[in-house]
XYZ file of C-alpha atoms in Angstrom:
581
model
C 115.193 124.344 90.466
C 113.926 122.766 87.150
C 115.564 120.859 84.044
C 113.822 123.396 81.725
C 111.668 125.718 82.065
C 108.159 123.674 81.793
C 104.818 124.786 82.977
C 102.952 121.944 84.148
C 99.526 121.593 83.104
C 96.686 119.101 84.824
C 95.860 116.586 82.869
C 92.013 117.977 82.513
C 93.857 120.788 80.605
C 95.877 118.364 78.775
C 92.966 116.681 77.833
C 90.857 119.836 76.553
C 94.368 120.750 74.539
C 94.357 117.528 72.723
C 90.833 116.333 73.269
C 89.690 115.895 69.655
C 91.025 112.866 67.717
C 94.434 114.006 65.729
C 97.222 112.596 63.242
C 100.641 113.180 64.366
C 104.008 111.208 64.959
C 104.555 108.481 66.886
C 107.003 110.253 69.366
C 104.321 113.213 69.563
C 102.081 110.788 70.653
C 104.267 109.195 73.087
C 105.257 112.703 74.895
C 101.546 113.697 75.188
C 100.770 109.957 77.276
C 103.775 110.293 79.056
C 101.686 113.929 80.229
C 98.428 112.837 80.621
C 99.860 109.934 83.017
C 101.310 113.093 85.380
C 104.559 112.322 84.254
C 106.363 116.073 85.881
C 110.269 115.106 85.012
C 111.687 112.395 82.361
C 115.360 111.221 82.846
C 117.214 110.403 79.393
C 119.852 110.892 77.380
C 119.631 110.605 73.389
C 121.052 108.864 70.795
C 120.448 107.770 66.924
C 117.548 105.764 67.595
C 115.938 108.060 69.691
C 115.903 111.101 67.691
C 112.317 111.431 66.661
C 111.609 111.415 70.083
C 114.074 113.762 70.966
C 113.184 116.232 68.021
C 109.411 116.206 69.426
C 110.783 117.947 72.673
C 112.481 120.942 71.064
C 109.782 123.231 71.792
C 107.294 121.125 73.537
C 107.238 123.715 76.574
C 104.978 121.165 78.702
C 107.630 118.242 78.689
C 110.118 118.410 81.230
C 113.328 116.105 80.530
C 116.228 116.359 82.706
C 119.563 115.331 80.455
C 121.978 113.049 82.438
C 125.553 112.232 81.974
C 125.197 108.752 81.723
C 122.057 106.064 81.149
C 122.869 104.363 84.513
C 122.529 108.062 86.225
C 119.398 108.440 84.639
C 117.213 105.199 85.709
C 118.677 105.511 89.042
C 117.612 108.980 89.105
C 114.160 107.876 88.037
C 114.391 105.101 90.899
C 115.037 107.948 93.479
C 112.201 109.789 92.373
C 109.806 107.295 92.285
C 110.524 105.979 96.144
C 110.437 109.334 97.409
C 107.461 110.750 95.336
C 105.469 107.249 94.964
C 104.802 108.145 91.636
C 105.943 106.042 88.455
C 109.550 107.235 87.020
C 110.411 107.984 83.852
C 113.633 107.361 82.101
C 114.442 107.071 78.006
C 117.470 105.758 76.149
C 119.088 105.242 73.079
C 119.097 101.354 71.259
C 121.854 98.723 71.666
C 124.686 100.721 74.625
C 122.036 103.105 75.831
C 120.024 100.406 76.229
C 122.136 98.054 77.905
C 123.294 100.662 80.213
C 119.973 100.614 81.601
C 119.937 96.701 82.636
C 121.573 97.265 86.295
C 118.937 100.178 87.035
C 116.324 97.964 85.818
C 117.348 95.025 88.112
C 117.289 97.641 90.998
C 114.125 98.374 90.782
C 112.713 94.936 90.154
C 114.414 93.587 93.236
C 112.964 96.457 95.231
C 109.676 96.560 93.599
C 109.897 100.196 92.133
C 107.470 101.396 89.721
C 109.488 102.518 86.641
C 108.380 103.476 83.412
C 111.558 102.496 80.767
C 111.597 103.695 77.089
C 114.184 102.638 74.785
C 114.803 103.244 70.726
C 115.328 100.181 68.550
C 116.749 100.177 65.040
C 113.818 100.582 62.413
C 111.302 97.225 62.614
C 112.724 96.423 58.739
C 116.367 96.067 60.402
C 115.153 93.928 63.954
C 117.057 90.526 64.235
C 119.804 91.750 61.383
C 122.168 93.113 64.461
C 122.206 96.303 62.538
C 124.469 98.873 64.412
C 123.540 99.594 67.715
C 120.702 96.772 67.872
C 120.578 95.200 70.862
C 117.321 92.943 72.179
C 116.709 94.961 74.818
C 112.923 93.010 75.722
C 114.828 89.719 75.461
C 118.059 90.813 78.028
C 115.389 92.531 80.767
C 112.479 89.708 80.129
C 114.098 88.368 83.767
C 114.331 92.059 85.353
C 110.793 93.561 84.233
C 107.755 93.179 85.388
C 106.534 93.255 81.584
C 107.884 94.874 78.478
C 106.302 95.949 74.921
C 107.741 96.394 71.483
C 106.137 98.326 69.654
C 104.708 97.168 66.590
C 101.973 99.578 65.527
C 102.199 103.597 66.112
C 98.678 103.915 67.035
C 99.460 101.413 69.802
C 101.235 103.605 71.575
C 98.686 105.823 74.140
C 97.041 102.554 74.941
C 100.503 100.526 75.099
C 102.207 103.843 77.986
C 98.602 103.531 79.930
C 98.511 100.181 80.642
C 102.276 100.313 81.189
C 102.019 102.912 84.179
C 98.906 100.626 85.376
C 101.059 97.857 85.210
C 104.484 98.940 87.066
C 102.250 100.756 89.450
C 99.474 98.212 90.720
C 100.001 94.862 92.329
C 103.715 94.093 93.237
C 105.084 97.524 91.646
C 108.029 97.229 89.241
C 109.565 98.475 85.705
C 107.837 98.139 82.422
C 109.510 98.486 79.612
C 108.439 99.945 75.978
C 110.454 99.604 73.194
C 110.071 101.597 70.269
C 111.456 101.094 66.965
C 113.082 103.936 65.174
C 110.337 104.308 62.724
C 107.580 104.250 64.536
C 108.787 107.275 66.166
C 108.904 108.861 62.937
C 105.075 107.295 61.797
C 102.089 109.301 62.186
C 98.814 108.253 63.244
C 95.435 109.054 64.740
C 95.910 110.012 68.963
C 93.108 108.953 70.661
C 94.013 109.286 74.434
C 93.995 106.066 76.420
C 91.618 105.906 79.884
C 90.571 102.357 79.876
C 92.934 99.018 81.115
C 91.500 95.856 80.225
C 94.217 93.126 80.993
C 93.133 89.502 80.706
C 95.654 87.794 83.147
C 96.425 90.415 85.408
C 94.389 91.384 88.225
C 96.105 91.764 91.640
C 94.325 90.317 94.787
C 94.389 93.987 96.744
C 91.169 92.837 99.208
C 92.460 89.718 101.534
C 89.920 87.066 102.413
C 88.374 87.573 105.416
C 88.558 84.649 107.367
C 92.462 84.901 106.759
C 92.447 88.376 108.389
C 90.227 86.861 111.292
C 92.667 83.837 111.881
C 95.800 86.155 112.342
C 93.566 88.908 114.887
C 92.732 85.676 117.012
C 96.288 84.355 116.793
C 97.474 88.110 118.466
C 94.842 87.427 121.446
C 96.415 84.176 121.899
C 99.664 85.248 121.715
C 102.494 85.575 124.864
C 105.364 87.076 122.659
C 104.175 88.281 119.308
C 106.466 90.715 116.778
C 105.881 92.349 113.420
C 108.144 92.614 111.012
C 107.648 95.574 108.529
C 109.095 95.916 105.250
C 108.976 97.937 102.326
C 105.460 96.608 101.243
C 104.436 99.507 104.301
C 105.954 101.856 102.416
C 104.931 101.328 99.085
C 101.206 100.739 99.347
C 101.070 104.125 101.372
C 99.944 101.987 104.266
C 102.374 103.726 107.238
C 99.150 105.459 109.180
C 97.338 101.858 109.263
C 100.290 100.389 110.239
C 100.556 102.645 112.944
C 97.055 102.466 114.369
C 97.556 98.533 113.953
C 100.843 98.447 116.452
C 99.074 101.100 118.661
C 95.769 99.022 119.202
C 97.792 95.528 119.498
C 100.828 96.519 121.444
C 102.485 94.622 119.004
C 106.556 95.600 119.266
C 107.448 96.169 116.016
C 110.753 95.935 114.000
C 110.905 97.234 110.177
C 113.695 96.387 107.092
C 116.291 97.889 105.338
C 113.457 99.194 102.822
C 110.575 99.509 105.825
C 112.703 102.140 107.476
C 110.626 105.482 107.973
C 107.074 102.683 107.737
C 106.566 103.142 111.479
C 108.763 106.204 113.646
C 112.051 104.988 114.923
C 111.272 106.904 117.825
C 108.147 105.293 118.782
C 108.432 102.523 122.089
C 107.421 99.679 120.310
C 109.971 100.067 117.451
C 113.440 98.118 118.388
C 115.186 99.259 115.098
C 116.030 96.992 112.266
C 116.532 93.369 112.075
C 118.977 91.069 110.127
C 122.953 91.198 109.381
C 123.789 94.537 111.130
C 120.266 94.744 112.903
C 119.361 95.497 116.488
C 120.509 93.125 119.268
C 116.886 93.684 120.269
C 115.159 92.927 117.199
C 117.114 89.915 116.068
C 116.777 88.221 119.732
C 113.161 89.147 119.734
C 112.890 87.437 116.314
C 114.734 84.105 117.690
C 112.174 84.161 120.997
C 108.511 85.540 119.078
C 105.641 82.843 119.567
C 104.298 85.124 116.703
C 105.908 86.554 113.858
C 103.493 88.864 111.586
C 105.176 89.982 108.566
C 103.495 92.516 106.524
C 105.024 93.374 103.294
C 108.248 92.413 103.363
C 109.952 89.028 101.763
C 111.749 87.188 104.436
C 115.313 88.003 102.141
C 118.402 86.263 103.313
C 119.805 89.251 105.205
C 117.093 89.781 107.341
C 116.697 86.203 108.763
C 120.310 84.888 107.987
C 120.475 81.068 108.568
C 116.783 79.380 107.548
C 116.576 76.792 109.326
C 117.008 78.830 112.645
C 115.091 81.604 111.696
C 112.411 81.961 114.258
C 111.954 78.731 115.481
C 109.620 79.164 118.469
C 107.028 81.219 116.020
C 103.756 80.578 113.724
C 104.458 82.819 110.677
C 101.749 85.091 109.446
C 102.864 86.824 106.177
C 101.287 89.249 104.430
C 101.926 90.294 101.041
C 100.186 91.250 97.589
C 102.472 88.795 95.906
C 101.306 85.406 96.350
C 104.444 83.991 94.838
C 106.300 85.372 98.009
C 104.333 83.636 100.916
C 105.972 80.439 102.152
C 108.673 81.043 99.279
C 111.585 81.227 101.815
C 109.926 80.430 104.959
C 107.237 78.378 106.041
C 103.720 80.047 106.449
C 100.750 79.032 109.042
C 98.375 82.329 108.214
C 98.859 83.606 104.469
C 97.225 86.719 103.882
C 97.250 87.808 100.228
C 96.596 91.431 99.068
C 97.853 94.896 99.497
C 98.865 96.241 102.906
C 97.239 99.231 103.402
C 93.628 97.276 102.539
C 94.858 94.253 104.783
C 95.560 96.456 107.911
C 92.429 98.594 107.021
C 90.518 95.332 107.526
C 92.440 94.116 110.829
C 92.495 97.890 112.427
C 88.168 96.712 112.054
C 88.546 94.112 114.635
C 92.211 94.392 115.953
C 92.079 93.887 119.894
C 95.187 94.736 122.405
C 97.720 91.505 122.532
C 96.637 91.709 126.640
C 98.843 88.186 127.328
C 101.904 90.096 125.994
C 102.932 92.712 129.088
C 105.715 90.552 130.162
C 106.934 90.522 126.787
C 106.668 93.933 126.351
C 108.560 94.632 129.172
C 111.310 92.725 128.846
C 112.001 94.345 125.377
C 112.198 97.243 126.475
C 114.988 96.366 128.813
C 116.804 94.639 126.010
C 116.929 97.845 123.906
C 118.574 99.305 127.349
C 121.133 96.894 127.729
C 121.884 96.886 123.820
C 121.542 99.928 121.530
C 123.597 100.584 118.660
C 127.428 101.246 120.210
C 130.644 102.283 118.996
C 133.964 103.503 120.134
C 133.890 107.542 119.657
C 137.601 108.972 119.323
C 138.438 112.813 119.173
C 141.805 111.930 117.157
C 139.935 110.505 114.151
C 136.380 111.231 112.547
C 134.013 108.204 113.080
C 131.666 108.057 110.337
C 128.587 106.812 112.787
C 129.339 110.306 114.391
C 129.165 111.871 111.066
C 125.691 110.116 110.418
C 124.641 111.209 113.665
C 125.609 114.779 113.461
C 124.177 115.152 109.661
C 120.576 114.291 111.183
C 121.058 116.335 113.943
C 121.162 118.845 112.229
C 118.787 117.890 109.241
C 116.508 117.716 112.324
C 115.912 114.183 111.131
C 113.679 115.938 108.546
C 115.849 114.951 105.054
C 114.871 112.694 102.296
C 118.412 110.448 102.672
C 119.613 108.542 99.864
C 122.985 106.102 99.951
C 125.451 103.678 98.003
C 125.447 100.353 99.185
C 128.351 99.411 101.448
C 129.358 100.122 105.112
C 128.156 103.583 105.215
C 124.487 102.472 104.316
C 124.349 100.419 107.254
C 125.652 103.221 109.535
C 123.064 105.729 107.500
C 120.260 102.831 108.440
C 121.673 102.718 111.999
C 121.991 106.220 112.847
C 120.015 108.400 110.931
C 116.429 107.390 112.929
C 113.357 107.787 109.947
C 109.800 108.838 111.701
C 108.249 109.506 108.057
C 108.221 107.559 105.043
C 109.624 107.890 101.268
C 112.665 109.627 103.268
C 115.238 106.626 102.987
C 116.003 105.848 99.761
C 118.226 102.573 99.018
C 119.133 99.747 97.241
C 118.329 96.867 98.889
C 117.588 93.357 96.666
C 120.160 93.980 94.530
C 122.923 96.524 96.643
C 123.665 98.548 93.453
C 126.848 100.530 94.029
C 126.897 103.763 91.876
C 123.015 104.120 92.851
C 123.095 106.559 95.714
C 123.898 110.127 94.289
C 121.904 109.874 90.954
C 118.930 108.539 93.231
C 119.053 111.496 94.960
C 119.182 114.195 92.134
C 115.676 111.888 91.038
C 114.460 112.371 94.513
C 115.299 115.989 94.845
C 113.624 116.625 91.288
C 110.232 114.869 93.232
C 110.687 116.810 95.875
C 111.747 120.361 95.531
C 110.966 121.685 98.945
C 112.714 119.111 101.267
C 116.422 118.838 101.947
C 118.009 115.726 100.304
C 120.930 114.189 101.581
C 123.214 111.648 99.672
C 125.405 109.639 101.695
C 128.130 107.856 100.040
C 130.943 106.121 100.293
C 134.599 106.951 98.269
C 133.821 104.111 95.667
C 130.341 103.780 94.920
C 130.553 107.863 94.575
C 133.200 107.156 91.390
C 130.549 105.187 89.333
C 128.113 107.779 88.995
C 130.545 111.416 89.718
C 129.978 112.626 86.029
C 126.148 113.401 87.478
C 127.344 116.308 89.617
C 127.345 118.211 86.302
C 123.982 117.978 86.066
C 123.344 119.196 89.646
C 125.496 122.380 88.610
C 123.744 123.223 85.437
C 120.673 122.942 86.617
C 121.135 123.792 90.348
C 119.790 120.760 92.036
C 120.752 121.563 95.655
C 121.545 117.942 96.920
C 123.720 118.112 99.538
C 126.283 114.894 99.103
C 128.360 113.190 102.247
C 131.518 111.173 101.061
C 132.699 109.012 103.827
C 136.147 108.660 102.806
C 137.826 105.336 103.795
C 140.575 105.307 101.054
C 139.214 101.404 100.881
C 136.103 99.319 99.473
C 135.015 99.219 103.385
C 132.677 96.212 103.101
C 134.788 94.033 101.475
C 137.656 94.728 103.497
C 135.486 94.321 106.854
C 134.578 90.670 105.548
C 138.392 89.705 104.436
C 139.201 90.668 108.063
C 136.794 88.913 109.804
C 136.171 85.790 107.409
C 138.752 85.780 105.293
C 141.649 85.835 107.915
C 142.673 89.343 106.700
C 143.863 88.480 103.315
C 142.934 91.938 102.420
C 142.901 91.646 98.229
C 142.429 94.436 96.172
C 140.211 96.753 98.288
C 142.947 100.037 98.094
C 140.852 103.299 96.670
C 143.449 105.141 98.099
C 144.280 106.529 94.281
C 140.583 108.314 94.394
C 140.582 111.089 93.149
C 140.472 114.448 94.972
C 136.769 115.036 95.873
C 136.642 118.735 96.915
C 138.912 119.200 93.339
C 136.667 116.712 91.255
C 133.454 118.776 92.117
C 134.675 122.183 91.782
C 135.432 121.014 88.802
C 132.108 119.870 87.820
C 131.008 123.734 89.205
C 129.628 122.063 92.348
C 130.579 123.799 95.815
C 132.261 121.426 98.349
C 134.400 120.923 101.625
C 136.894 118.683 103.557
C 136.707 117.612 106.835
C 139.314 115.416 108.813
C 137.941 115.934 112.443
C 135.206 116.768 114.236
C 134.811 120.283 114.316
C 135.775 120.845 110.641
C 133.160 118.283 110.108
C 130.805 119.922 111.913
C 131.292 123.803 110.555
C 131.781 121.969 106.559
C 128.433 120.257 107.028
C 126.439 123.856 108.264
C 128.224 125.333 105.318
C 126.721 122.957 103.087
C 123.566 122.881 104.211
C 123.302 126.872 104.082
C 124.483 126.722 100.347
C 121.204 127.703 98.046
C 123.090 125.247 95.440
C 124.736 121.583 95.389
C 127.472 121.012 98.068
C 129.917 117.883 98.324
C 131.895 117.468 102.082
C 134.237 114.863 101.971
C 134.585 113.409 105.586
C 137.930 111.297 105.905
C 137.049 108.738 107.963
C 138.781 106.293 110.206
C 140.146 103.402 108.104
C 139.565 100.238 110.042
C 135.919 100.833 111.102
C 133.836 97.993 111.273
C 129.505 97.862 110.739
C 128.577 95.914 113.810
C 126.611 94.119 115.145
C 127.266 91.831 112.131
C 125.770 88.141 111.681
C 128.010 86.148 108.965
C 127.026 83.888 106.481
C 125.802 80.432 107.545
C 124.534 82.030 111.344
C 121.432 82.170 112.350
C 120.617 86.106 113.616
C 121.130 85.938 117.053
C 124.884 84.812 116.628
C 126.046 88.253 116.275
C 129.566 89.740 116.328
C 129.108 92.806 118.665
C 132.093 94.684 117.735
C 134.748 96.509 119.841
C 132.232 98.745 121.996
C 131.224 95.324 123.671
């Protein structure tokens, strides 16, 4: 599987190949930094302003670009590869539309803190502020959705301008940089002098947390009767999921992770009770509502995860740990801030970290809450249930896939029935719930990770925004394996105009989607429909065993509801239980 058919060198062979000082373009230059930063797989798609660069590729055996169908499918197939590889992505575009197209992929990844590497054209520097055709100022629409961006100004800047730009998205609080490069700097040649050294004045990320901070939240665990940690994506991230894991062990601490932690700490493991928030655990929400200690390490306190503020954990002192200061006591109140990155925070604590010994009762009594109250729902042998289809596609993934989804009901049931024990396996958006983003983000991941099974799990109208991708997976024979839960209906939506909105049910029909198993055979992709549960069943093996790409479209039961659900305005242990209660 491979866009092209690139060799991949190390970069102490890149750097003997281009060692000595030479002149060349500006886009020769900027495909040579892109190498020397690791860069394996660049998602794009050209256009005028972009040429230069484009023309430097045709022959450049060492760069591997993978040529999408769209610029949304592109940086959200650079978004899937970087969660699920950990490395920086890589996507370029055109000026003005390509451009543009990119601004939803970019706001993904800021509100999830993905490090992304974004590289668009601009009209020539002579033409800048003239709106010349197909100008658009891309630095000035994405100042508020990137971490930092460049235009380019001077072609020599460029190695030095691409390090400092995969330093930047990729230290601290990760995110996307963007570099914009003029049309004729592309074309300009000058002397390439690979860059190796960052000097930023203004940016240096706290990474090692102040001691006596560390020591104040290991003596609040002694002294605490009902302590919980809340895990989010910051676990993930900072590659931190083995000290987070040795932390919870030597504690006792009962643990419950987000929406972007999943896969942080094993689902499997005692002290987990699942995921908290809007269609969290009974467990973890009521555990939340009754802590005496709530430790949250990397994760930002969003409004889905602790619902109404001014109820959220009332009975608890806050410890919050994060490597963005501008996060701690942002949302809620914080007695022990702990600033720096997780994995050097816990390395620190796991150093002194004693057993929470006044806990046992607590302890105990959790685990007879997540008796009484696991996830529950009303199986039927008439219709397919899409919580069994979840259920059944890690069954027989062994729980072992890299799973990627839409936003909408059928990420909630992926998050509530496919159990994660490693990390980078659950790939989602979360801050921003970007539908479109699920089956592009898993051609990205699959490109990152050749040798594991990825799984896309959709839903019948997020798939529609991004379809024109599965080309891509043909021509190239990326073997993601996609599951459409077909509802005929924009599922969320219509689950919150029954229950809030009195069942004023307003324009939420899909039922005028397209044929599925006809739209990817027509794309060259393999694929299979399923109504019940042992088509389901034999579709899914089929797909699986298929050494290419394979779509199943699972026809799902209408009227199913994500529960537990908390509304709007509750605080998180006011939950709607749902039919199986």
């Amino acid at each position: 599987m491979s866009a092209n058919s690139a060799t991949l060198k190390s970069k102490e062979e890149l750097i003997e190949k281009w060692g000595k000082p030479e002149v060349i373009t500006g886009s020769e230059m900027l495909l040579r930094s892109l190498l020397l930063e690791g860069v394996d797989c660049v998602f794009g798609y050209p256009g005028g302003a972009v040429l230069y660069i484009y023309d430097a590729m045709y022959g450049f055996d060492d760069f591997n670009h993978l040529l999408t169908r769209h610029e949304q499918g592109a940086i959200h197939a650079a978004d899937g590869y970087a969660r699920s590889t950990g490395k920086v992505g890589v996507c370029i575009a055109t000026s003005g539309p390509g451009a543009t197209n990119l601004v939803t992929g970019i706001a993904t990844a800021y509100m999830d803190s993905v490090p992304l590497v974004v590289i668009t054209g601009n009209v020539a520097t002579s033409l800048i502020g003239t709106d010349a055709f197909q100008e658009a100022d891309i630095v000035g629409i994405t100042m508020p959705i990137t971490k930092h961006s460049y235009l380019i100004r001077d072609v020599e800047d460029l190695p030095r301008i691409i390090h400092e730009a995969f330093h930047i998205a990729n230290t601290g609080r990760k995110g996307p940089v963007l570099i914009d490069v003029p049309k004729d700097i592309s074309a300009l040649k000058g002397l390439f002098q690979p860059s190796n050294d960052v000097s930023l004045r203004g940016y240096n990320p706290t990474v090692n947390p102040n001691k006596h901070q560390v020591d104040k939240m290991v003596r609040a665990i002694e002294e605490a009767e009902r302590p919980i940690i809340l895990a989010g994506g910051g676990v993930v991230y900072s590659g931190a999921h083995e000290e987070l894991y040795e932390f919870i062990t030597k504690t006792g601490i009962p643990t419950t992770t987000t929406l972007l932690g999943l896969g942080g700490f094993p689902s499997g493991h005692e002290l987990h009770m699942g995921m908290p928030g809007m269609h969290g655990t009974w467990t973890a929400n009521t555990t939340i509502q009754n802590a005496d200690l709530l430790i949250n390490i990397g994760a930002r306190f969003d409004d889905r995860v602790t619902g109404k503020l001014a109820g959220f954990a009332p009975k608890a002192k806050i410890v919050h740990i994060d490597i963005d200061p501008a996060e701690i006591g942002k949302n809620v109140p914080t007695d022990i801030p702990i600033v720096g990155d997780v994995k050097a925070v816990l390395q620190q604590a796991n150093a002194v970290a004693k057993y929470a010994g006044k806990a046992d009762a607590w302890r105990a009594q959790i685990q007879e809450w997540k008796a009484e109250k696991p996830f529950k729902y009303l199986d039927s042998d008439a219709e397919l249930k899409p919580q069994w289809v979840v259920s059944m596609i890690h069954e027989t993934t062994k729980g072992e896939a890299i799973v990627t989804t839409d936003v909408g009901q059928h990420q909630m049931w992926a998050a509530q029935y496919y159990p994660f024990n490693k990390p980078r396996s659950w790939v989602t958006s979360g801050g921003l719930g970007t539908m479109g983003f699920g089956f592009p983000s898993a051609i990205g991941a699959q490109m990152g990770n050749p040798g594991r099974t990825v799984v896309s799990i959709n839903g019948d109208g997020g798939m529609q925004m991004c379809a024109q991708e599965l080309a891509i997976c043909a021509i190239n024979n990326i073997p993601v394996k996609v599951a459409i839960l077909n509802n005929q209906v924009l599922g969320m939506v219509r689950q919150w105009q029954e229950l809030i909105y009195d069942n004023r049910y307003s324009h939420i029909d899909l039922s005028g989607s397209p044929d599925f198993v006809k739209l990817a055979e027509a794309y060259g992709v393999k694929a299979f429909r399923a109504s019940n549960k042992e088509e389901a069943r034999s579709a899914w093996e089929q797909a699986l065993a298929h050494p290419g790409p394979a779509v199943v479209e699972f026809v799902v039961r209408k009227h199913e509801n994500v529960y537990p659900m908390v509304t709007q305005g509750s605080t998180i242990d006011q939950m709607i239980m749902g039919d199986a209660e």
